[in-house]
mmCIF file of C-alpha atoms (C1' of nucleotides) in Angstrom:
data_model
loop_
_atom_site.group_PDB
_atom_site.id
_atom_site.type_symbol
_atom_site.label_atom_id
_atom_site.label_comp_id
_atom_site.label_asym_id
_atom_site.label_seq_id
_atom_site.Cartn_x
_atom_site.Cartn_y
_atom_site.Cartn_z
ATOM 1 C CA MET A 1 8.205 23.592 30.150
ATOM 2 C CA GLY A 2 5.462 21.620 31.816
ATOM 3 C CA LYS A 3 2.089 18.945 30.574
ATOM 4 C CA VAL A 4 -1.016 20.902 29.005
ATOM 5 C CA LYS A 5 -4.296 19.554 28.475
ATOM 6 C CA ASN A 6 -5.171 19.577 24.782
ATOM 7 C CA HIS A 7 -9.544 19.829 24.662
ATOM 8 C CA ALA A 8 -9.526 20.093 20.533
ATOM 9 C CA ASN A 9 -9.966 15.790 20.916
ATOM 10 C CA LYS A 10 -12.478 14.004 21.460
ATOM 11 C CA GLY A 11 -9.870 11.000 23.127
ATOM 12 C CA ASP A 12 -9.202 14.048 25.786
ATOM 13 C CA ALA A 13 -5.293 13.288 25.734
ATOM 14 C CA THR A 14 -2.747 14.725 26.658
ATOM 15 C CA LEU A 15 0.069 16.716 25.387
ATOM 16 C CA ILE A 16 4.013 15.056 26.697
ATOM 17 C CA THR A 17 6.512 17.648 25.694
ATOM 18 C CA ALA A 18 10.114 16.388 24.736
ATOM 19 C CA ASP A 19 11.283 17.540 28.060
ATOM 20 C CA ALA A 20 9.457 15.450 30.109
ATOM 21 C CA VAL A 21 11.404 12.675 28.447
ATOM 22 C CA ARG A 22 14.800 13.516 26.713
ATOM 23 C CA ARG A 23 16.726 12.147 30.208
ATOM 24 C CA ARG A 24 16.216 9.117 29.096
ATOM 25 C CA ALA A 25 17.667 9.841 26.488
ATOM 26 C CA PRO A 26 21.843 10.360 25.668
ATOM 27 C CA LYS A 27 22.617 13.921 26.320
ATOM 28 C CA LEU A 28 25.027 14.060 23.408
ATOM 29 C CA GLN A 29 25.499 17.538 25.732
ATOM 30 C CA SER A 30 26.181 18.908 28.465
ATOM 31 C CA GLY A 31 26.100 16.530 29.982
ATOM 32 C CA PRO A 32 29.520 15.134 32.930
ATOM 33 C CA LEU A 33 30.931 13.051 30.583
ATOM 34 C CA ASP A 34 33.228 13.615 26.809
ATOM 35 C CA TYR A 35 31.271 11.881 23.939
ATOM 36 C CA GLY A 36 33.824 12.507 21.515
ATOM 37 C CA GLN A 37 33.762 10.485 18.159
ATOM 38 C CA LEU A 38 29.083 10.729 18.408
ATOM 39 C CA LYS A 39 29.433 14.502 18.688
ATOM 40 C CA ASP A 40 31.343 14.594 15.287
ATOM 41 C CA ILE A 41 29.150 12.159 13.246
ATOM 42 C CA THR A 42 25.211 11.779 12.449
ATOM 43 C CA GLY A 43 23.749 8.157 13.448
ATOM 44 C CA PHE A 44 23.960 9.245 17.319
ATOM 45 C CA PRO A 45 21.946 12.079 17.264
ATOM 46 C CA LEU A 46 19.768 10.309 14.991
ATOM 47 C CA LYS A 47 19.281 6.543 17.519
ATOM 48 C CA VAL A 48 18.462 9.770 20.163
ATOM 49 C CA VAL A 49 15.782 11.579 18.233
ATOM 50 C CA TRP A 50 14.464 8.262 17.367
ATOM 51 C CA ILE A 51 14.476 7.462 21.441
ATOM 52 C CA ILE A 52 13.122 10.660 22.239
ATOM 53 C CA GLY A 53 10.387 9.897 19.561
ATOM 54 C CA TYR A 54 9.899 6.425 21.473
ATOM 55 C CA THR A 55 9.355 7.665 24.329
ATOM 56 C CA LEU A 56 7.601 10.498 22.890
ATOM 57 C CA LEU A 57 4.766 8.273 21.453
ATOM 58 C CA VAL A 58 4.220 5.416 23.667
ATOM 59 C CA LYS A 59 4.280 7.869 26.851
ATOM 60 C CA HIS A 60 1.134 9.990 24.027
ATOM 61 C CA VAL A 61 -0.932 6.584 23.623
ATOM 62 C CA ASP A 62 -1.053 5.298 27.336
ATOM 63 C CA ASP A 63 -1.282 1.893 26.872
ATOM 64 C CA PRO A 64 2.322 -0.541 26.899
ATOM 65 C CA ALA A 65 1.119 -3.045 24.862
ATOM 66 C CA ILE A 66 0.833 -1.032 22.347
ATOM 67 C CA THR A 67 4.091 -0.486 20.789
ATOM 68 C CA PRO A 68 5.185 2.547 17.398
ATOM 69 C CA GLN A 69 5.719 -0.542 15.548
ATOM 70 C CA ARG A 70 1.732 -2.063 16.198
ATOM 71 C CA VAL A 71 0.114 1.493 15.454
ATOM 72 C CA SER A 72 2.732 1.254 11.886
ATOM 73 C CA MET A 73 0.535 -1.962 11.227
ATOM 74 C CA LEU A 74 -3.114 -0.879 12.183
ATOM 75 C CA GLU A 75 -2.237 2.446 9.791
ATOM 76 C CA LEU A 76 -0.978 0.334 6.704
ATOM 77 C CA ILE A 77 -3.515 -2.927 7.277
ATOM 78 C CA GLY A 78 -6.003 1.257 8.104
ATOM 79 C CA SER A 79 -4.480 1.917 4.850
ATOM 80 C CA ASN A 80 -4.954 -1.245 2.247
ATOM 81 C CA PRO A 81 -7.824 -3.025 2.873
ATOM 82 C CA GLY A 82 -6.695 -6.337 1.581
ATOM 83 C CA ALA A 83 -3.586 -6.464 1.693
ATOM 84 C CA THR A 84 -2.111 -9.256 2.247
ATOM 85 C CA GLN A 85 0.039 -10.387 5.498
ATOM 86 C CA SER A 86 2.786 -10.503 3.134
ATOM 87 C CA GLN A 87 2.404 -7.440 1.408
ATOM 88 C CA LEU A 88 1.693 -5.474 4.589
ATOM 89 C CA GLY A 89 4.755 -7.613 6.519
ATOM 90 C CA ALA A 90 7.355 -6.126 3.637
ATOM 91 C CA ALA A 91 6.384 -2.833 4.270
ATOM 92 C CA LEU A 92 7.000 -2.753 8.008
ATOM 93 C CA GLY A 93 10.141 -4.549 7.975
ATOM 94 C CA LEU A 94 9.215 -7.588 9.579
ATOM 95 C CA SER A 95 9.555 -11.668 8.950
ATOM 96 C CA ARG A 96 6.381 -13.774 8.486
ATOM 97 C CA PRO A 97 6.216 -15.347 11.957
ATOM 98 C CA ALA A 98 6.211 -10.846 13.294
ATOM 99 C CA THR A 99 3.754 -10.259 11.319
ATOM 100 C CA THR A 100 1.414 -13.482 12.216
ATOM 101 C CA LEU A 101 1.655 -12.381 15.788
ATOM 102 C CA THR A 102 1.441 -8.571 15.309
ATOM 103 C CA ILE A 103 -2.087 -8.972 13.753
ATOM 104 C CA ASP A 104 -2.719 -11.746 16.004
ATOM 105 C CA PHE A 105 -2.486 -8.923 18.412
ATOM 106 C CA TRP A 106 -5.367 -6.600 16.665
ATOM 107 C CA GLN A 107 -7.640 -9.447 16.324
ATOM 108 C CA ASP A 108 -6.848 -10.322 19.202
ATOM 109 C CA ARG A 109 -7.835 -7.135 20.440
ATOM 110 C CA GLY A 110 -11.208 -7.109 17.858
ATOM 111 C CA CYS A 111 -9.630 -4.654 15.499
ATOM 112 C CA VAL A 112 -8.837 -6.562 12.273
ATOM 113 C CA ASP A 113 -10.265 -9.663 10.061
ATOM 114 C CA ARG A 114 -8.471 -11.934 8.616
ATOM 115 C CA ARG A 115 -10.488 -12.820 5.617
ATOM 116 C CA THR A 116 -9.798 -15.843 2.895
ATOM 117 C CA GLU A 117 -9.942 -14.091 -0.181
ATOM 118 C CA PRO A 118 -11.428 -16.786 -2.751
ATOM 119 C CA LYS A 119 -8.642 -15.737 -5.551
ATOM 120 C CA ASP A 120 -6.111 -17.738 -2.680
ATOM 121 C CA ARG A 121 -7.017 -19.380 -0.577
ATOM 122 C CA ARG A 122 -3.200 -19.175 1.011
ATOM 123 C CA SER A 123 -2.940 -16.557 2.343
ATOM 124 C CA PHE A 124 -5.880 -13.249 4.567
ATOM 125 C CA GLY A 125 -7.239 -10.431 3.235
ATOM 126 C CA ILE A 126 -6.813 -8.013 5.893
ATOM 127 C CA HIS A 127 -9.323 -5.395 7.500
ATOM 128 C CA LEU A 128 -10.182 -3.258 9.872
ATOM 129 C CA THR A 129 -13.137 -3.844 11.475
ATOM 130 C CA GLU A 130 -15.660 -0.951 12.988
ATOM 131 C CA GLU A 131 -13.095 -1.183 17.233
ATOM 132 C CA GLY A 132 -10.307 -1.678 14.085
ATOM 133 C CA GLU A 133 -11.110 1.857 12.986
ATOM 134 C CA ARG A 134 -12.313 3.427 15.875
ATOM 135 C CA GLN A 135 -8.998 2.609 17.846
ATOM 136 C CA LEU A 136 -7.411 3.533 14.615
ATOM 137 C CA ALA A 137 -8.776 7.408 14.421
ATOM 138 C CA ASP A 138 -8.155 7.824 18.176
ATOM 139 C CA LEU A 139 -4.870 6.566 17.987
ATOM 140 C CA ARG A 140 -3.898 9.173 14.387
ATOM 141 C CA GLN A 141 -3.905 11.765 16.688
ATOM 142 C CA LYS A 142 -2.438 10.312 19.639
ATOM 143 C CA VAL A 143 0.808 9.925 16.358
ATOM 144 C CA GLN A 144 0.218 13.604 15.848
ATOM 145 C CA MET A 145 0.116 15.134 19.179
ATOM 146 C CA SER A 146 3.141 13.165 19.659
ATOM 147 C CA ASP A 147 4.635 14.469 16.161
ATOM 148 C CA LYS A 148 3.924 17.942 17.000
ATOM 149 C CA ALA A 149 5.420 17.074 20.651
ATOM 150 C CA LEU A 150 8.600 15.842 18.929
ATOM 151 C CA THR A 151 9.544 18.480 16.743
ATOM 152 C CA ALA A 152 8.313 21.066 19.341
ATOM 153 C CA ASN A 153 11.443 23.452 19.026
ATOM 154 C CA LEU A 154 11.346 23.557 14.856
ATOM 155 C CA SER A 155 9.542 25.948 13.346
ATOM 156 C CA GLU A 156 7.373 25.018 9.955
ATOM 157 C CA ASP A 157 9.352 25.397 7.121
ATOM 158 C CA GLU A 158 12.668 23.407 10.025
ATOM 159 C CA ILE A 159 10.448 20.468 9.511
ATOM 160 C CA ALA A 160 9.532 20.856 6.039
ATOM 161 C CA GLN A 161 13.763 20.561 6.150
ATOM 162 C CA LEU A 162 14.120 17.732 8.263
ATOM 163 C CA ARG A 163 11.288 15.368 6.460
ATOM 164 C CA ALA A 164 13.323 16.524 2.195
ATOM 165 C CA LEU A 165 16.644 15.466 4.163
ATOM 166 C CA LEU A 166 15.279 12.125 5.700
ATOM 167 C CA ALA A 167 13.662 11.268 2.332
ATOM 168 C CA LYS A 168 16.891 12.048 0.405
ATOM 169 C CA ILE A 169 18.948 9.526 2.501
ATOM 170 C CA HIS A 170 15.683 6.302 2.104
ATOM 171 C CA GLN A 171 15.074 7.586 -0.669
ATOM 172 C CA MET B 1 28.393 -17.188 25.143
ATOM 173 C CA GLY B 2 28.333 -17.014 21.024
ATOM 174 C CA LYS B 3 31.615 -17.367 18.498
ATOM 175 C CA VAL B 4 32.320 -14.385 16.918
ATOM 176 C CA LYS B 5 34.491 -14.388 13.761
ATOM 177 C CA ASN B 6 38.162 -12.521 14.174
ATOM 178 C CA HIS B 7 39.090 -9.269 12.272
ATOM 179 C CA ALA B 8 42.939 -10.296 10.968
ATOM 180 C CA ASN B 9 42.976 -7.626 8.716
ATOM 181 C CA LYS B 10 41.347 -4.640 9.751
ATOM 182 C CA GLY B 11 42.650 -2.490 7.583
ATOM 183 C CA ASP B 12 40.796 -3.148 4.894
ATOM 184 C CA ALA B 13 37.126 -2.484 5.375
ATOM 185 C CA THR B 14 34.943 -2.463 2.426
ATOM 186 C CA LEU B 15 32.499 0.532 1.833
ATOM 187 C CA ILE B 16 28.823 -0.680 1.500
ATOM 188 C CA THR B 17 26.621 1.663 0.111
ATOM 189 C CA ALA B 18 23.298 2.246 1.941
ATOM 190 C CA ASP B 19 21.183 0.476 -0.512
ATOM 191 C CA ALA B 20 22.489 -2.162 -0.132
ATOM 192 C CA VAL B 21 20.544 -1.755 3.104
ATOM 193 C CA ARG B 22 17.900 0.488 1.849
ATOM 194 C CA ARG B 23 16.025 -3.111 0.699
ATOM 195 C CA ARG B 24 15.863 -4.161 4.893
ATOM 196 C CA ALA B 25 13.750 -0.462 5.948
ATOM 197 C CA PRO B 26 10.561 -0.057 5.281
ATOM 198 C CA LYS B 27 10.409 2.345 1.694
ATOM 199 C CA LEU B 28 7.865 4.767 2.716
ATOM 200 C CA GLN B 29 7.248 5.534 -1.247
ATOM 201 C CA SER B 30 7.082 3.778 -3.945
ATOM 202 C CA GLY B 31 6.081 0.474 -2.211
ATOM 203 C CA PRO B 32 2.814 -1.782 -2.772
ATOM 204 C CA LEU B 33 1.029 -0.514 -0.144
ATOM 205 C CA ASP B 34 0.017 2.758 1.037
ATOM 206 C CA TYR B 35 1.879 4.910 4.074
ATOM 207 C CA GLY B 36 -0.724 6.803 4.795
ATOM 208 C CA GLN B 37 -0.673 8.901 7.482
ATOM 209 C CA LEU B 38 2.727 7.198 8.234
ATOM 210 C CA LYS B 39 4.102 9.816 5.484
ATOM 211 C CA ASP B 40 2.850 12.714 7.189
ATOM 212 C CA ILE B 41 5.354 12.639 9.836
ATOM 213 C CA THR B 42 8.261 12.797 11.303
ATOM 214 C CA GLY B 43 9.058 9.798 13.417
ATOM 215 C CA PHE B 44 8.942 7.634 10.895
ATOM 216 C CA PRO B 45 11.681 8.412 8.415
ATOM 217 C CA LEU B 46 13.666 8.895 11.269
ATOM 218 C CA LYS B 47 12.874 5.364 12.009
ATOM 219 C CA VAL B 48 13.634 4.706 8.874
ATOM 220 C CA VAL B 49 16.924 5.913 8.755
ATOM 221 C CA TRP B 50 18.065 4.789 12.199
ATOM 222 C CA ILE B 51 17.444 1.701 10.220
ATOM 223 C CA ILE B 52 18.761 1.984 7.869
ATOM 224 C CA GLY B 53 22.261 3.649 9.511
ATOM 225 C CA TYR B 54 22.352 0.871 11.927
ATOM 226 C CA THR B 55 22.751 -1.864 9.311
ATOM 227 C CA LEU B 56 25.543 0.033 7.532
ATOM 228 C CA LEU B 57 27.040 0.327 11.055
ATOM 229 C CA VAL B 58 27.081 -3.201 11.920
ATOM 230 C CA LYS B 59 28.183 -4.427 7.728
ATOM 231 C CA HIS B 60 31.051 -2.286 8.331
ATOM 232 C CA VAL B 61 32.256 -3.892 11.905
ATOM 233 C CA ASP B 62 31.590 -6.825 9.924
ATOM 234 C CA ASP B 63 31.636 -8.745 14.045
ATOM 235 C CA PRO B 64 27.564 -9.710 15.172
ATOM 236 C CA ALA B 65 28.641 -8.828 18.521
ATOM 237 C CA ILE B 66 29.995 -5.517 18.130
ATOM 238 C CA THR B 67 26.545 -3.343 17.805
ATOM 239 C CA PRO B 68 26.113 -0.069 17.325
ATOM 240 C CA GLN B 69 25.596 0.580 21.371
ATOM 241 C CA ARG B 70 28.536 -1.418 21.898
ATOM 242 C CA VAL B 71 30.835 0.437 20.013
ATOM 243 C CA SER B 72 29.273 3.510 22.008
ATOM 244 C CA MET B 73 30.405 1.958 24.717
ATOM 245 C CA LEU B 74 33.309 1.359 23.611
ATOM 246 C CA GLU B 75 33.979 5.589 22.886
ATOM 247 C CA LEU B 76 32.524 6.563 26.067
ATOM 248 C CA ILE B 77 35.240 5.340 27.665
ATOM 249 C CA GLY B 78 37.633 5.964 25.350
ATOM 250 C CA SER B 79 37.393 9.802 25.205
ATOM 251 C CA ASN B 80 36.949 9.090 29.505
ATOM 252 C CA PRO B 81 39.652 7.950 31.010
ATOM 253 C CA GLY B 82 38.226 6.417 35.482
ATOM 254 C CA ALA B 83 35.542 6.754 34.674
ATOM 255 C CA THR B 84 32.495 5.105 36.970
ATOM 256 C CA GLN B 85 30.087 2.302 35.353
ATOM 257 C CA SER B 86 27.062 4.348 36.062
ATOM 258 C CA GLN B 87 27.978 7.478 34.615
ATOM 259 C CA LEU B 88 29.715 5.047 31.627
ATOM 260 C CA GLY B 89 25.668 3.627 31.167
ATOM 261 C CA ALA B 90 23.496 7.100 32.217
ATOM 262 C CA ALA B 91 25.329 8.442 30.029
ATOM 263 C CA LEU B 92 22.983 5.996 26.750
ATOM 264 C CA GLY B 93 21.026 5.057 28.742
ATOM 265 C CA LEU B 94 21.041 2.221 30.344
ATOM 266 C CA SER B 95 20.236 0.530 33.456
ATOM 267 C CA ARG B 96 23.415 -0.257 36.259
ATOM 268 C CA PRO B 97 22.052 -4.811 34.680
ATOM 269 C CA ALA B 98 22.336 -3.600 30.823
ATOM 270 C CA THR B 99 26.228 -1.149 31.641
ATOM 271 C CA THR B 100 27.826 -4.573 33.677
ATOM 272 C CA LEU B 101 26.604 -6.878 30.906
ATOM 273 C CA THR B 102 28.110 -4.450 28.354
ATOM 274 C CA ILE B 103 31.111 -3.632 30.138
ATOM 275 C CA ASP B 104 31.912 -7.153 31.022
ATOM 276 C CA PHE B 105 31.615 -7.727 27.089
ATOM 277 C CA TRP B 106 34.613 -5.627 26.666
ATOM 278 C CA GLN B 107 36.556 -6.789 29.003
ATOM 279 C CA ASP B 108 35.383 -10.757 27.682
ATOM 280 C CA ARG B 109 38.278 -9.055 24.752
ATOM 281 C CA GLY B 110 40.790 -7.842 26.913
ATOM 282 C CA CYS B 111 39.789 -4.129 25.603
ATOM 283 C CA VAL B 112 38.801 -2.543 28.846
ATOM 284 C CA ASP B 113 40.781 -2.787 32.430
ATOM 285 C CA ARG B 114 38.085 -2.225 35.988
ATOM 286 C CA ARG B 115 40.185 -0.064 38.109
ATOM 287 C CA THR B 116 39.151 0.008 41.544
ATOM 288 C CA GLU B 117 40.190 3.079 42.462
ATOM 289 C CA PRO B 118 41.382 3.865 46.354
ATOM 290 C CA LYS B 119 39.228 7.325 46.777
ATOM 291 C CA ASP B 120 35.565 4.669 46.954
ATOM 292 C CA ARG B 121 36.331 1.496 46.883
ATOM 293 C CA ARG B 122 32.759 0.386 45.672
ATOM 294 C CA SER B 123 32.908 1.636 42.027
ATOM 295 C CA PHE B 124 35.658 0.712 39.713
ATOM 296 C CA GLY B 125 37.260 3.545 36.716
ATOM 297 C CA ILE B 126 36.903 2.193 33.153
ATOM 298 C CA HIS B 127 40.063 2.311 31.290
ATOM 299 C CA LEU B 128 40.641 0.758 28.285
ATOM 300 C CA THR B 129 43.946 -1.265 27.319
ATOM 301 C CA GLU B 130 45.909 -1.334 24.763
ATOM 302 C CA GLU B 131 44.207 -3.801 22.605
ATOM 303 C CA GLY B 132 41.079 -1.281 23.364
ATOM 304 C CA GLU B 133 42.699 1.812 21.815
ATOM 305 C CA ARG B 134 43.852 -0.903 18.950
ATOM 306 C CA GLN B 135 39.571 -1.757 18.784
ATOM 307 C CA LEU B 136 38.918 1.800 19.467
ATOM 308 C CA ALA B 137 41.192 3.382 16.248
ATOM 309 C CA ASP B 138 39.938 0.359 13.939
ATOM 310 C CA LEU B 139 36.010 1.369 14.911
ATOM 311 C CA ARG B 140 36.259 4.544 14.878
ATOM 312 C CA GLN B 141 37.532 4.313 11.090
ATOM 313 C CA LYS B 142 34.232 1.381 10.063
ATOM 314 C CA VAL B 143 32.419 4.420 11.981
ATOM 315 C CA GLN B 144 33.185 7.317 10.254
ATOM 316 C CA MET B 145 32.341 5.073 6.546
ATOM 317 C CA SER B 146 29.222 3.506 7.650
ATOM 318 C CA ASP B 147 27.587 7.188 8.602
ATOM 319 C CA LYS B 148 29.658 8.414 5.504
ATOM 320 C CA ALA B 149 27.972 5.768 3.329
ATOM 321 C CA LEU B 150 24.869 7.133 6.227
ATOM 322 C CA THR B 151 24.759 10.497 4.942
ATOM 323 C CA ALA B 152 25.959 10.195 0.987
ATOM 324 C CA ASN B 153 23.266 11.204 -0.689
ATOM 325 C CA LEU B 154 22.984 14.954 1.367
ATOM 326 C CA SER B 155 26.109 17.141 0.502
ATOM 327 C CA GLU B 156 28.135 18.848 3.244
ATOM 328 C CA ASP B 157 25.920 21.994 4.190
ATOM 329 C CA GLU B 158 22.778 19.743 4.065
ATOM 330 C CA ILE B 159 23.917 17.318 6.237
ATOM 331 C CA ALA B 160 25.672 19.678 8.409
ATOM 332 C CA GLN B 161 21.448 21.473 8.194
ATOM 333 C CA LEU B 162 19.968 17.580 9.443
ATOM 334 C CA ARG B 163 22.793 17.887 12.213
ATOM 335 C CA ALA B 164 20.967 21.305 13.651
ATOM 336 C CA LEU B 165 18.369 19.835 12.862
ATOM 337 C CA LEU B 166 18.698 16.502 15.594
ATOM 338 C CA ALA B 167 20.542 18.918 17.791
ATOM 339 C CA LYS B 168 17.225 21.303 17.837
ATOM 340 C CA ILE B 169 15.018 19.003 19.173
ATOM 341 C CA HIS B 170 17.274 16.851 21.255
ATOM 342 C CA GLN B 171 19.417 19.188 22.820
ATOM 343 C "C1'" DT C 1 7.623 -26.954 -5.939
ATOM 344 C "C1'" DA C 2 7.452 -22.721 -4.029
ATOM 345 C "C1'" DT C 3 4.413 -19.677 -1.678
ATOM 346 C "C1'" DT C 4 1.524 -17.747 2.353
ATOM 347 C "C1'" DG C 5 0.906 -18.152 6.822
ATOM 348 C "C1'" DT C 6 1.308 -20.863 11.742
ATOM 349 C "C1'" DT C 7 4.196 -23.015 15.427
ATOM 350 C "C1'" DA C 8 8.053 -24.518 17.325
ATOM 351 C "C1'" DT C 9 12.487 -23.052 19.070
ATOM 352 C "C1'" DA C 10 16.094 -20.703 20.845
ATOM 353 C "C1'" DC C 11 18.599 -16.116 21.157
ATOM 354 C "C1'" DT C 12 18.881 -11.784 22.218
ATOM 355 C "C1'" DC C 13 18.284 -7.767 25.000
ATOM 356 C "C1'" DT C 14 16.484 -6.304 28.868
ATOM 357 C "C1'" DA C 15 14.593 -4.431 33.192
ATOM 358 C "C1'" DT C 16 13.296 -5.241 38.103
ATOM 359 C "C1'" DA C 17 14.779 -7.106 42.467
ATOM 360 C "C1'" DA C 18 17.172 -9.736 45.728
ATOM 361 C "C1'" DC C 19 22.831 -9.602 47.220
ATOM 362 C "C1'" DT C 20 27.490 -8.158 48.100
ATOM 363 C "C1'" DA C 21 30.407 -4.557 48.983
ATOM 364 C "C1'" DT C 22 31.196 -0.822 50.434
ATOM 365 C "C1'" DA C 23 30.471 4.499 51.850
ATOM 366 C "C1'" DT D 1 21.103 3.935 55.312
ATOM 367 C "C1'" DA D 2 22.716 4.436 50.782
ATOM 368 C "C1'" DT D 3 25.244 3.516 46.767
ATOM 369 C "C1'" DA D 4 27.409 1.378 43.020
ATOM 370 C "C1'" DG D 5 28.025 -3.005 41.634
ATOM 371 C "C1'" DT D 6 27.084 -7.626 39.993
ATOM 372 C "C1'" DT D 7 23.480 -11.528 39.973
ATOM 373 C "C1'" DA D 8 18.540 -14.404 39.481
ATOM 374 C "C1'" DT D 9 14.862 -14.160 36.876
ATOM 375 C "C1'" DA D 10 11.557 -13.147 33.671
ATOM 376 C "C1'" DG D 11 9.663 -10.627 30.116
ATOM 377 C "C1'" DA D 12 8.783 -8.821 25.026
ATOM 378 C "C1'" DG D 13 10.920 -8.786 20.563
ATOM 379 C "C1'" DT D 14 13.032 -11.151 16.508
ATOM 380 C "C1'" DA D 15 14.825 -14.666 14.091
ATOM 381 C "C1'" DT D 16 14.978 -18.706 11.420
ATOM 382 C "C1'" DA D 17 13.519 -24.185 10.736
ATOM 383 C "C1'" DA D 18 9.905 -26.765 9.946
ATOM 384 C "C1'" DC D 19 5.503 -27.821 9.693
ATOM 385 C "C1'" DA D 20 0.256 -27.351 7.142
ATOM 386 C "C1'" DA D 21 -2.239 -26.114 3.156
ATOM 387 C "C1'" DT D 22 -2.081 -24.255 -1.471
ATOM 388 C "C1'" DA D 23 -1.001 -23.193 -5.283
#
DNA sequence: TATTGTTATACTCTATAACTATA
DNA sequence: TATAGTTATAGAGTATAACAATA
């Protein structure tokens, strides 16, 4: 399978198939080597699939600076206007310095705004700018396309099953 | 090179539950923040579960220098005696320098052996030493325990389903 | 004193490129 | 020339600790 142009998107994004990135991830099967115990556990294929998903998103976004982690942060800011850095960092499992730098990244690109709130002047409320709203809307489409590419081999039912099983683990 | 603690009691591994590491990973639900679109894609919970699995393995192994990646390499060497570094690196998606350093790590610990094979003296055949066999046997138990902890909320059937769904993606 | 956020610093991991030795 | 592996170097990402401002 090759690349397919998607016409439904305003940003002229290209759909990248999982096939195109699969070779960069460990194969687990049909390679020249035996994966031994790694074939019989859940953790290893989980990592492989996550690498495929990560790589697909990076390719769909097509800006090496915009990593999945940064996308998650912008999504979180857009979905929680006025949240503090501590809240945002905790929600993504980031240390405070890492949170500062992730928000710096989006602020440097004019996408977010640190607003001092009078009730507690130690912290900021983080908000999207208009540019941030546009960026997030664009990224949401690319995230959806990327996720669709990741699960292209699965039916709707199977995707729902997979999500339910993952939820059982992380909940 | 950082010093790491020695394992005097190899059969004394402790089961660490997923609960104990869940707080370090993003929560996705019941937190104070709304995860927005991240709730509706497969890629994000996949990452969360992978972080949980990674953290569980690190805790079960209880030696910060022995990362899941290094465990995978030792497993691969044990399951493919005599494989070359290029083969091993390719099987794990590593660059050649990264492969060199990963094998250096196990050689420095007396676990693997680089043997020059007469048929092509540019490359080595990589083999486990006796110490490497012992180390791998120990790690295999810990990997199994860690994986069991990761999927503790799932029935045998559900684990099989999850593996089958992941396999459909990465195959 | 405790908390929010920033800065300084160091460490790990990785990749690209240059190098050696074999083929 | 091409390939296997090593070394040099630089970049990205992160964490811990020290710091400033505020509570």
